[in-house]
XYZ file of C-alpha atoms in Angstrom:
716
model
C -31.228 -12.364 37.943
C -28.636 -11.853 35.203
C -25.853 -11.111 37.692
C -26.307 -14.527 39.177
C -26.151 -16.209 35.759
C -23.043 -14.382 34.499
C -20.456 -16.813 35.911
C -21.896 -19.506 33.661
C -21.374 -17.210 30.665
C -17.630 -16.905 31.164
C -16.575 -19.962 33.154
C -15.374 -21.650 29.963
C -12.553 -19.078 29.665
C -10.672 -21.042 32.326
C -7.631 -22.769 30.733
C -8.749 -26.258 31.813
C -12.362 -25.951 30.749
C -11.992 -27.951 27.525
C -10.529 -30.974 29.237
C -12.668 -30.843 32.343
C -15.865 -28.939 32.922
C -16.399 -30.006 36.502
C -13.672 -27.752 37.827
C -15.497 -24.668 36.599
C -18.813 -25.290 38.285
C -18.007 -23.124 41.246
C -16.788 -19.554 41.263
C -14.664 -20.326 44.296
C -12.101 -21.966 42.016
C -11.062 -18.542 40.750
C -8.619 -16.785 43.097
C -8.873 -13.492 41.204
C -11.619 -11.406 39.625
C -12.748 -13.246 36.475
C -11.626 -11.814 33.152
C -15.130 -10.856 32.134
C -15.734 -8.905 35.343
C -12.394 -7.196 34.863
C -13.570 -6.081 31.448
C -16.868 -4.771 32.772
C -15.524 -2.956 35.833
C -15.997 -0.331 37.081
C -18.925 1.209 35.323
C -21.183 -1.643 34.213
C -20.991 -4.536 36.674
C -19.769 -3.277 40.051
C -18.757 -6.124 42.382
C -19.931 -5.897 45.943
C -17.233 -5.446 48.568
C -17.183 -5.466 52.360
C -15.455 -2.119 52.600
C -17.317 0.972 53.669
C -18.548 3.527 51.133
C -15.866 5.728 49.622
C -18.144 7.986 47.567
C -17.619 6.052 44.318
C -18.932 7.527 41.086
C -22.402 6.281 40.200
C -21.972 3.228 37.988
C -23.720 2.842 34.686
C -26.601 0.379 34.921
C -25.920 -3.298 34.492
C -28.437 -5.762 33.080
C -29.407 -6.317 36.731
C -30.550 -2.750 37.177
C -31.875 -2.536 33.619
C -34.723 -4.803 34.595
C -35.395 -3.328 38.042
C -38.986 -2.287 38.650
C -39.899 1.335 38.190
C -42.970 3.453 38.066
C -45.810 2.406 35.798
C -45.765 4.231 32.459
C -48.580 4.679 30.019
C -48.252 3.466 26.410
C -47.864 7.098 25.429
C -44.914 7.466 27.800
C -43.332 4.321 26.367
C -43.742 5.564 22.810
C -42.206 8.890 23.822
C -39.189 7.147 25.363
C -38.683 5.068 22.219
C -38.924 8.220 20.124
C -36.378 9.944 22.383
C -34.065 6.948 22.056
C -34.150 6.985 18.269
C -33.822 10.776 18.154
C -30.777 10.673 20.427
C -29.167 8.026 18.230
C -29.774 10.045 15.085
C -28.087 13.072 16.655
C -25.301 10.952 18.256
C -26.317 11.865 21.831
C -25.092 8.577 23.233
C -25.646 9.283 26.948
C -29.238 10.422 26.359
C -29.904 7.318 24.263
C -28.521 5.113 27.031
C -30.720 6.816 29.637
C -33.813 6.266 27.487
C -32.895 2.615 27.037
C -32.481 2.119 30.797
C -35.926 3.575 31.384
C -37.439 1.329 28.729
C -35.631 -1.732 30.057
C -37.306 -1.304 33.440
C -40.717 -1.867 31.857
C -42.381 -5.251 31.439
C -42.545 -4.626 27.688
C -39.137 -4.195 26.086
C -38.373 -1.402 23.613
C -39.169 -1.912 19.974
C -36.671 -4.255 18.238
C -35.558 -1.562 15.784
C -34.758 0.876 18.617
C -32.864 -1.708 20.700
C -30.991 -2.984 17.672
C -30.022 0.532 16.623
C -28.696 1.253 20.124
C -26.413 -1.805 20.168
C -25.142 -1.064 16.676
C -24.449 2.566 17.604
C -22.616 1.724 20.821
C -20.491 -0.885 19.023
C -19.577 1.581 16.291
C -18.024 4.011 18.787
C -15.239 1.519 19.563
C -14.348 3.037 22.942
C -14.174 0.684 25.905
C -16.929 2.302 27.987
C -19.543 2.171 25.236
C -18.381 -1.325 24.332
C -19.313 -2.357 27.878
C -22.705 -0.735 27.422
C -23.220 -2.535 24.105
C -22.288 -5.889 25.663
C -24.586 -5.362 28.680
C -27.489 -4.331 26.451
C -26.936 -7.244 24.061
C -26.829 -9.875 26.829
C -29.905 -8.317 28.480
C -31.860 -8.394 25.211
C -30.748 -11.938 24.405
C -32.026 -13.038 27.820
C -35.335 -11.142 27.656
C -36.228 -11.312 23.965
C -33.766 -13.398 21.898
C -34.984 -12.292 18.477
C -34.535 -8.569 19.121
C -31.007 -8.108 17.784
C -30.159 -8.418 14.101
C -27.254 -10.441 12.779
C -25.646 -7.229 11.525
C -25.640 -5.694 15.022
C -24.228 -8.819 16.643
C -21.539 -9.016 13.960
C -20.676 -5.325 14.467
C -20.388 -5.871 18.215
C -18.109 -8.877 17.771
C -16.003 -6.936 15.281
C -15.629 -4.135 17.827
C -14.592 -6.644 20.492
C -12.061 -8.084 18.061
C -10.606 -4.600 17.513
C -10.559 -3.987 21.278
C -8.934 -7.401 21.821
C -11.390 -8.513 24.515
C -11.860 -12.291 24.193
C -13.836 -12.918 27.409
C -16.890 -10.772 26.579
C -16.813 -11.975 22.965
C -16.979 -15.576 24.137
C -19.659 -14.720 26.688
C -21.766 -13.019 24.033
C -21.647 -16.009 21.683
C -22.330 -18.377 24.576
C -25.404 -16.320 25.454
C -26.548 -16.441 21.834
C -26.322 -20.209 21.758
C -27.973 -20.636 25.166
C -30.927 -18.484 24.084
C -31.113 -20.257 20.708
C -30.095 -17.312 18.573
C -28.293 -18.903 15.644
C -26.627 -16.401 13.320
C -24.505 -17.993 10.571
C -21.125 -19.243 11.732
C -19.483 -16.923 9.200
C -20.927 -13.913 11.087
C -19.090 -14.680 14.310
C -16.784 -17.670 13.939
C -13.809 -16.003 12.245
C -13.768 -13.147 14.798
C -13.865 -15.518 17.716
C -11.197 -17.843 16.340
C -8.874 -14.941 15.659
C -9.305 -13.229 19.014
C -8.989 -16.420 21.075
C -5.873 -17.583 19.221
C -4.341 -14.157 19.646
C -4.901 -14.225 23.393
C -4.083 -17.873 24.089
C -7.714 -18.691 24.855
C -8.464 -21.119 22.050
C -9.337 -23.898 24.471
C -12.300 -21.799 25.595
C -13.463 -21.423 22.005
C -13.408 -25.188 21.465
C -16.502 -25.622 23.667
C -18.350 -23.079 21.528
C -17.090 -24.798 18.379
C -18.314 -28.196 19.602
C -21.704 -26.754 20.506
C -22.041 -25.149 17.077
C -21.193 -28.416 15.356
C -23.607 -30.317 17.640
C -26.402 -28.031 16.481
C -25.527 -28.874 12.885
C -25.430 -32.621 13.477
C -28.215 -33.129 16.024
C -30.635 -30.313 15.290
C -29.851 -29.733 11.606
C -29.155 -26.009 12.099
C -27.177 -25.616 8.884
C -26.421 -21.937 9.473
C -24.093 -22.920 12.321
C -21.923 -25.110 10.095
C -18.340 -23.795 9.847
C -16.551 -23.772 6.515
C -13.370 -25.745 5.918
C -11.126 -22.683 6.289
C -12.509 -22.039 9.791
C -12.150 -25.709 10.714
C -8.527 -25.576 9.601
C -7.950 -22.495 11.744
C -9.330 -24.290 14.786
C -7.279 -27.394 14.002
C -4.113 -25.359 13.505
C -4.677 -23.672 16.850
C -5.017 -27.058 18.548
C -1.768 -28.182 16.927
C 0.340 -25.075 17.459
C -1.065 -23.132 20.413
C -2.484 -25.966 22.503
C -0.217 -28.764 21.287
C -2.988 -31.205 22.121
C -3.195 -34.396 20.076
C -6.563 -35.302 21.631
C -8.089 -31.896 20.858
C -6.732 -31.881 17.292
C -8.034 -35.365 16.503
C -11.377 -34.506 18.093
C -11.680 -31.551 15.683
C -10.808 -33.822 12.736
C -13.448 -36.312 13.877
C -16.115 -33.583 14.124
C -15.210 -32.192 10.702
C -15.440 -35.647 9.134
C -18.795 -36.288 10.827
C -20.143 -33.106 9.214
C -19.228 -34.517 5.808
C -16.118 -32.449 5.117
C -12.777 -33.947 4.080
C -9.399 -32.765 5.388
C -7.270 -30.879 2.867
C -3.538 -30.171 2.597
C -3.809 -27.440 5.211
C -5.367 -29.897 7.634
C -2.647 -32.472 7.017
C 0.029 -29.801 7.385
C -1.193 -28.810 10.846
C -1.326 -32.445 11.962
C 2.148 -33.054 10.541
C 3.534 -30.198 12.627
C 1.858 -31.556 15.756
C 3.027 -35.153 15.271
C 6.592 -34.068 14.425
C 6.803 -31.785 17.447
C 5.603 -34.653 19.674
C 7.861 -37.250 18.060
C 4.927 -39.425 16.934
C 6.595 -41.107 13.974
C 3.917 -43.782 13.613
C 1.239 -41.113 13.231
C 3.353 -39.384 10.557
C 3.607 -42.649 8.605
C -0.175 -43.102 8.837
C -0.682 -39.505 7.702
C 1.576 -40.071 4.706
C -0.330 -43.208 3.675
C -3.669 -41.460 4.072
C -2.541 -38.628 1.799
C -1.478 -41.158 -0.826
C -4.854 -42.876 -0.563
C -6.655 -39.555 -1.019
C -4.553 -38.672 -4.074
C -2.447 -35.844 -2.685
C 0.726 -35.986 -4.770
C 2.196 -32.576 -3.924
C 3.143 -32.758 -0.265
C 5.281 -29.615 -0.013
C 2.953 -27.963 2.528
C 3.053 -31.048 4.732
C 6.833 -31.372 4.444
C 7.315 -27.725 5.453
C 5.211 -28.348 8.541
C 7.195 -31.478 9.330
C 10.393 -29.426 9.209
C 8.925 -26.834 11.609
C 7.740 -29.567 13.961
C 11.101 -31.334 14.008
C 12.890 -28.029 14.624
C 10.612 -27.421 17.597
C 11.363 -30.879 19.011
C 15.102 -30.497 18.350
C 15.268 -33.466 15.940
C 17.715 -31.774 13.573
C 18.774 -34.993 11.804
C 15.151 -35.463 10.772
C 15.034 -31.810 9.650
C 17.870 -32.500 7.189
C 16.201 -35.709 6.062
C 12.884 -34.014 5.302
C 14.569 -31.105 3.463
C 16.408 -33.535 1.172
C 13.193 -35.495 0.660
C 11.377 -32.306 -0.279
C 14.147 -31.486 -2.731
C 13.743 -34.885 -4.411
C 9.938 -34.661 -4.562
C 9.730 -31.064 -5.794
C 7.579 -31.029 -8.931
C 8.221 -27.462 -10.079
C 11.982 -26.942 -10.205
C 11.544 -23.191 -10.703
C 9.543 -22.766 -7.488
C 10.883 -22.027 -4.040
C 11.254 -25.160 -1.937
C 10.743 -23.461 1.423
C 9.664 -20.016 2.487
C 11.794 -17.506 4.407
C 10.108 -18.287 7.724
C 10.881 -22.004 7.428
C 14.500 -21.325 6.498
C 14.700 -18.992 9.494
C 13.432 -21.721 11.818
C 15.983 -24.167 10.424
C 18.874 -21.733 10.824
C 17.889 -20.837 14.398
C 17.562 -24.502 15.291
C 21.023 -25.443 13.995
C 22.915 -22.306 15.060
C 21.433 -22.259 18.566
C 22.797 -25.772 19.006
C 26.186 -24.812 17.557
C 25.787 -27.219 14.648
C 27.321 -25.190 11.828
C 29.079 -28.303 10.452
C 25.722 -30.064 10.087
C 24.291 -27.076 8.225
C 27.264 -27.121 5.844
C 26.773 -30.863 5.295
C 23.107 -30.279 4.518
C 24.006 -27.690 1.888
C 26.628 -30.015 0.343
C 24.107 -32.859 0.021
C 21.512 -30.458 -1.396
C 23.999 -29.168 -3.974
C 24.602 -32.712 -5.207
C 20.875 -33.220 -5.746
C 20.391 -29.795 -7.320
C 23.218 -30.366 -9.781
C 21.199 -33.212 -11.290
C 18.058 -31.083 -11.554
C 17.691 -28.669 -14.440
C 16.366 -25.117 -14.135
C 16.967 -24.704 -10.410
C 17.608 -20.985 -10.009
C 20.412 -19.759 -7.782
C 18.022 -17.987 -5.436
C 15.927 -21.170 -5.218
C 18.746 -23.401 -4.019
C 18.928 -24.751 -0.480
C 22.319 -23.124 0.058
C 20.981 -19.720 -0.897
C 17.923 -20.131 1.360
C 19.984 -21.110 4.413
C 22.683 -18.473 3.989
C 20.090 -15.829 3.131
C 18.235 -16.693 6.350
C 21.485 -16.230 8.277
C 21.865 -12.784 6.733
C 18.242 -11.918 7.478
C 18.725 -12.914 11.129
C 21.863 -10.728 11.406
C 24.036 -13.831 11.568
C 26.453 -12.870 8.803
C 29.349 -14.338 10.767
C 27.505 -17.685 10.875
C 26.978 -17.491 7.115
C 30.688 -16.999 6.574
C 31.388 -19.863 8.960
C 29.259 -22.121 6.760
C 31.284 -20.984 3.737
C 34.564 -21.649 5.567
C 33.374 -25.105 6.635
C 32.476 -26.028 3.065
C 35.854 -24.824 1.828
C 37.578 -26.795 4.615
C 35.862 -29.971 3.408
C 37.178 -29.289 -0.102
C 33.702 -29.197 -1.584
C 32.888 -26.804 -4.451
C 30.715 -24.007 -3.155
C 27.664 -23.151 -5.220
C 26.957 -19.593 -6.305
C 23.827 -19.555 -4.122
C 25.994 -19.662 -0.989
C 28.246 -16.865 -2.219
C 25.381 -14.729 -3.507
C 23.666 -14.002 -0.199
C 26.942 -13.141 1.568
C 27.991 -10.908 -1.314
C 24.679 -9.030 -1.220
C 24.973 -8.606 2.535
C 28.453 -7.093 2.150
C 27.129 -4.740 -0.529
C 24.184 -3.694 1.634
C 26.495 -2.880 4.541
C 28.933 -1.033 2.244
C 31.714 -3.477 3.121
C 33.278 -3.027 -0.296
C 36.650 -4.580 0.580
C 35.048 -7.865 1.690
C 32.759 -7.782 -1.346
C 35.704 -7.350 -3.707
C 37.552 -10.241 -2.033
C 34.483 -12.458 -2.370
C 34.128 -11.584 -6.061
C 37.747 -12.684 -6.512
C 36.958 -16.010 -4.800
C 33.911 -16.505 -7.005
C 35.938 -15.879 -10.153
C 38.698 -18.234 -8.942
C 36.062 -20.934 -8.418
C 35.057 -20.599 -12.066
C 31.593 -19.281 -11.220
C 29.739 -16.525 -13.051
C 27.868 -13.893 -11.070
C 24.132 -13.776 -11.638
C 22.081 -10.660 -12.379
C 21.036 -10.067 -8.775
C 24.668 -10.147 -7.601
C 25.677 -7.639 -10.253
C 22.720 -5.488 -9.259
C 23.856 -5.472 -5.631
C 27.455 -4.607 -6.568
C 26.395 -1.788 -8.879
C 24.023 -0.405 -6.283
C 26.824 -0.387 -3.700
C 29.155 1.370 -6.155
C 26.580 4.044 -6.967
C 25.854 4.590 -3.258
C 29.596 5.161 -2.724
C 29.649 7.474 -5.800
C 32.169 5.152 -7.417
C 30.702 5.684 -10.871
C 33.574 4.193 -12.849
C 33.307 0.898 -10.946
C 29.584 0.838 -11.657
C 30.248 1.403 -15.390
C 32.863 -1.351 -15.384
C 30.518 -3.807 -13.660
C 27.739 -2.982 -16.101
C 30.114 -3.595 -18.993
C 30.972 -6.987 -17.464
C 27.254 -7.769 -17.242
C 26.798 -7.063 -20.930
C 29.835 -9.110 -21.889
C 28.644 -12.013 -19.724
C 25.388 -11.967 -21.730
C 23.220 -11.444 -18.655
C 19.703 -11.177 -20.114
C 18.216 -8.839 -17.513
C 20.018 -5.474 -17.427
C 17.063 -3.299 -16.512
C 17.570 -3.066 -12.745
C 21.238 -2.095 -12.933
C 20.573 0.339 -15.788
C 17.928 2.132 -13.751
C 20.201 2.126 -10.684
C 22.998 3.854 -12.632
C 20.740 6.424 -14.294
C 18.969 7.234 -11.029
C 22.239 7.608 -9.138
C 23.709 9.926 -11.777
C 20.532 12.019 -11.767
C 20.586 12.374 -7.990
C 24.240 13.405 -8.103
C 23.689 15.963 -10.913
C 26.050 14.289 -13.376
C 24.219 14.764 -16.713
C 27.443 14.489 -18.741
C 27.973 10.959 -17.406
C 24.325 10.156 -18.062
C 24.677 11.229 -21.694
C 27.912 9.283 -22.138
C 26.470 6.170 -20.502
C 23.308 6.322 -22.583
C 25.337 6.570 -25.786
C 27.210 3.363 -24.924
C 24.060 1.291 -24.350
C 21.565 2.841 -26.759
C 22.007 0.029 -29.287
C 21.706 -2.828 -26.765
C 18.354 -4.586 -27.372
C 18.283 -5.851 -23.771
C 17.793 -2.294 -22.500
C 14.545 -0.520 -23.194
C 15.508 3.115 -23.675
C 12.600 5.501 -23.983
C 11.908 9.217 -24.221
C 11.930 9.651 -20.447
C 15.605 8.605 -20.345
C 16.544 11.441 -22.691
C 14.266 13.782 -20.756
C 16.181 13.000 -17.564
C 19.439 14.062 -19.207
C 17.967 17.207 -20.760
C 16.364 18.209 -17.482
C 19.608 17.602 -15.585
C 21.596 19.752 -18.055
C 19.027 22.554 -17.842
C 19.017 22.352 -14.049
C 22.763 23.097 -13.863
C 22.600 25.743 -16.615
C 24.342 23.746 -19.358
C 21.851 24.715 -22.025
C 24.042 24.035 -25.030
C 24.562 20.460 -23.821
C 20.815 20.184 -23.316
C 20.260 21.359 -26.910
C 22.786 18.850 -28.261
C 21.122 16.046 -26.286
C 17.760 17.114 -27.737
C 19.174 17.007 -31.269
C 20.826 13.646 -30.588
C 17.511 12.320 -29.334
C 15.735 13.370 -32.533
C 18.549 12.010 -34.700
C 18.133 8.579 -33.088
C 14.383 8.770 -33.820
C 13.201 9.132 -30.233
C 10.083 11.273 -30.159
C 10.172 14.234 -27.735
C 7.167 14.828 -25.524
C 5.823 17.750 -23.528
C 8.253 17.143 -20.674
C 11.146 17.482 -23.125
C 9.939 20.891 -24.275
C 9.064 22.098 -20.786
C 12.572 21.332 -19.528
C 14.103 23.262 -22.435
C 11.715 26.205 -22.094
C 12.236 26.538 -18.345
C 15.983 26.302 -18.787
C 16.034 28.985 -21.479
C 13.736 31.326 -19.566
C 15.803 30.978 -16.380
C 18.899 31.958 -18.379
C 17.101 34.904 -20.070
C 17.414 33.203 -23.462
C 13.877 33.651 -24.705
C 15.053 33.829 -28.327
C 15.978 30.136 -28.064
C 12.383 29.463 -27.003
C 11.223 31.354 -30.096
C 13.372 29.104 -32.280
C 11.956 26.028 -30.516
C 8.402 27.287 -31.036
C 9.034 27.935 -34.715
C 10.429 24.414 -35.033
C 7.536 22.513 -33.447
C 4.397 24.648 -33.785
C 3.180 22.848 -36.898
C 4.410 19.333 -36.090
C 1.600 16.862 -35.700
C 3.220 14.673 -33.055
C 3.331 17.519 -30.514
C 0.473 17.164 -28.032
C -0.082 20.705 -26.782
C -1.609 20.896 -23.328
C -2.155 23.731 -20.842
C 1.307 23.562 -19.260
C 3.147 23.596 -22.578
C 1.068 26.415 -24.094
C 1.374 28.462 -20.906
C 5.158 28.009 -20.804
C 5.587 29.041 -24.449
C 3.338 32.094 -24.023
C 5.146 33.260 -20.900
C 8.521 33.017 -22.662
C 7.213 34.876 -25.738
C 5.767 37.703 -23.636
C 8.862 37.976 -21.472
C 11.101 38.115 -24.538
C 8.892 40.640 -26.309
C 8.024 38.333 -29.218
C 4.395 39.383 -29.468
C 3.824 38.018 -32.949
C 4.809 34.550 -31.688
C 2.812 35.179 -28.509
C -0.324 35.685 -30.575
C 0.457 32.488 -32.486
C 0.511 30.662 -29.151
C -2.781 32.317 -28.161
C -4.374 31.264 -31.447
C -3.108 27.707 -30.911
C -4.667 27.694 -27.441
C -8.002 28.944 -28.793
C -7.868 26.386 -31.585
C -7.372 23.587 -29.056
C -9.765 25.163 -26.511
C -7.071 25.408 -23.852
C -7.726 27.867 -21.024
C -4.992 30.424 -20.321
C -4.646 32.497 -17.154
C -4.311 36.020 -18.600
C -3.296 37.577 -15.308
C 0.059 35.758 -15.235
C 0.956 37.032 -18.671
C -0.222 40.585 -17.909
C 2.187 40.536 -14.989
C 4.990 39.268 -17.233
C 4.276 42.090 -19.689
C 4.280 44.767 -16.978
C 7.472 43.471 -15.398
C 9.428 43.321 -18.648
C 7.882 45.958 -20.933
C 6.622 48.686 -18.639
C 8.553 51.446 -20.473
C 7.765 50.218 -23.961
C 6.868 53.164 -26.261
C 4.356 52.514 -29.012
C 5.571 55.416 -31.118
C 9.105 53.986 -31.090
C 7.848 50.585 -32.157
C 5.758 52.171 -34.938
C 8.792 53.795 -36.494
C 10.839 50.589 -36.407
C 8.435 47.693 -36.991
C 4.775 48.215 -37.797
C 4.136 44.451 -37.754
C 5.411 44.239 -34.182
C 3.084 47.128 -33.304
C 0.131 45.195 -34.645
C 1.153 42.154 -32.648
C 1.602 44.258 -29.511
C -1.819 45.840 -29.919
C -3.333 42.407 -30.527
C -1.717 41.044 -27.350
C -2.841 43.985 -25.228
C -6.382 43.676 -26.497
C -6.341 39.926 -25.881
C -5.159 40.519 -22.352
C -7.982 43.080 -21.824
C -10.780 41.457 -23.828
C -11.933 37.909 -23.989
C -11.178 37.151 -27.624
C -8.457 38.290 -29.988
C -10.924 38.837 -32.810
C -12.557 41.759 -30.963
C -9.593 44.026 -31.705
C -9.522 43.094 -35.352
C -13.296 43.651 -35.676
C -12.922 47.074 -34.048
C -10.064 47.923 -36.351
C -12.026 46.875 -39.422
C -15.097 48.830 -38.298
C -13.109 52.030 -37.794
C -11.397 51.713 -41.155
C -14.668 51.063 -42.933
C -16.272 54.078 -41.324
C -13.357 56.362 -42.185
C -13.349 55.222 -45.840
C -10.462 54.333 -48.123
C -7.811 56.468 -49.747
C -5.917 57.281 -46.554
C -2.169 57.320 -46.386
C 0.183 55.470 -44.044
C 0.326 58.403 -41.633
C -3.442 58.463 -41.178
C -3.464 54.732 -40.489
C -0.752 55.116 -37.854
C -2.665 57.916 -36.159
C -5.761 55.723 -36.177
C -3.786 52.871 -34.576
C -2.474 55.253 -31.927
C -6.000 56.381 -31.168
C -7.211 52.799 -30.845
C -4.431 52.003 -28.404
C -5.142 55.113 -26.335
C -8.851 54.293 -26.202
C -8.095 50.721 -25.179
C -5.772 51.924 -22.427
C -8.429 54.321 -21.184
C -11.010 51.510 -21.121
C -8.626 49.389 -19.078
C -8.030 52.210 -16.579
C -11.764 52.740 -16.172
C -12.367 49.044 -15.733
C -9.761 48.815 -12.979
C -10.978 51.952 -11.207
C -14.533 50.580 -11.192
C -13.330 47.247 -9.814
C -14.295 45.301 -12.950
């Protein structure tokens, strides 16, 4: 029975199984419930106990009960159960599908492969622990009874679900069952999941037996699908070196990989270098170095980084310094980073935990001597910067300053890289007094701040709303011929915008507008105009707009929208009319819905109906949709008591524009009013005087108003 075979599916999860398999032959060696049983309890595999019954809930069937004998069913009954199973899966009735599967599993003939495969895939997709147990039980049962039933996609989905649920024991048991029953999906379908989950849970030694079996199938039985790729082999090797710390296991993996015809790469050598350094195996490191030379690996930075990590782990700090200086000498690309942040962090923790600040300072001094002879080594790529920056990142700012004090005590010139990280840390913590003192020390040492240091100082000044200090620092940057001013420029402009200081923005922009190192664009002017409009300083906004045009910066829609909204908010719609008159025929203006809508709203609110109709015509010309309801509301709110007869006596042209607007708001097209007007005039004949025409216009308006009232009363 399957229950009796299960211990052999998970016995390799025992920590000592890779080194000795004899100890796992008996279940009596386990003092506690095995991990796999713990995963499956209580609803799938219920362990028998000697205690009396306590009315436990009925467990879900295990593979043991799945195959228990039941009543004899006809082929028609079997087909009906399979149909029920598939129907339940399609409608996501998981419990009904599971019941149908249990009934089918009790028959001598298993369910159709498509139905069984669909069930496992469905249960795995749910990702909850209970249905994951069901999926595992069904998969193992099917692998035992009919190995070819499950598709690779379903097995991969199940393993992916186990990876997400972080359950290494059943994942290992499933793969072990696959191999035992000679189901050989490609290594890529299951290997990466299993490596990841076993490394995460400290169970890599259990995976090694599966890995060896997979490779044996490749070598002895020529099952090429089970061959792992080099990336997976490196993952296994790295786990042996870092998690297990086993030289024998690591070299066994290398031997297997070589036997399969694959050559170790830099990643492989890096893992071995870490292992040998952490174990103090200097002879192996020498052999590794010679082998890399023989294979033509000239860039050994990856290996050297791993050596540093290994020596830090073993506490061989003198060798750490030696390897760092060697790496500095052998660096091919002087503009690249020598070590990454994690490696620097390991180095700093190793030295500071042992109270060896003086040794760290000595390392930086020796590195500075080498770096001074190398061209193009950036400040943030220096060893001093990396070490001090790691101190800052680990909240060891006091240790960083201790390194600086130690270097000063030895009378050695301190490189800017050492100062830079401490200065940035002070700026980040708003410790402006310490930052100012450090800047004084840097200047006294004859050093020039780099762009990133200026950026940090300016950012701190803007955060403290010390705008004049920020302006002064930016002026120093320009005078020092720093090529990259963009970051600090944006910091200043953003800070002034957030603090509603448009007058300082305008003044600052005027001082830098001619500097070719700063890319000033329309959006910079827009920020100032918008800020002025926001605080109601419309005249300043207008002057900024004129200054922008004078300097040949092209306004865009956002420029006009800021001005329009500012004018409308201040009830200065006449200024919008002037703006419209100025730009309506300019080719560079890209009218869109928002801009047309804003102009029309301002024209209607201000009572400039002639201009309003110009905006409407522009919208129709460009086929831009306008929401008439918004502008009807604006008309009613601002011109409810407008008398047509009064307008007729004062300005007949305005009357025509008003009538045109009202008809546009009522009808779909402006031309309908003009066609109606022309038709009425043609029918009445010529020779009429001005008075008759005015009466006719009045009649047209009254008829239009009556049509509108009828339309509203009828719900149209």
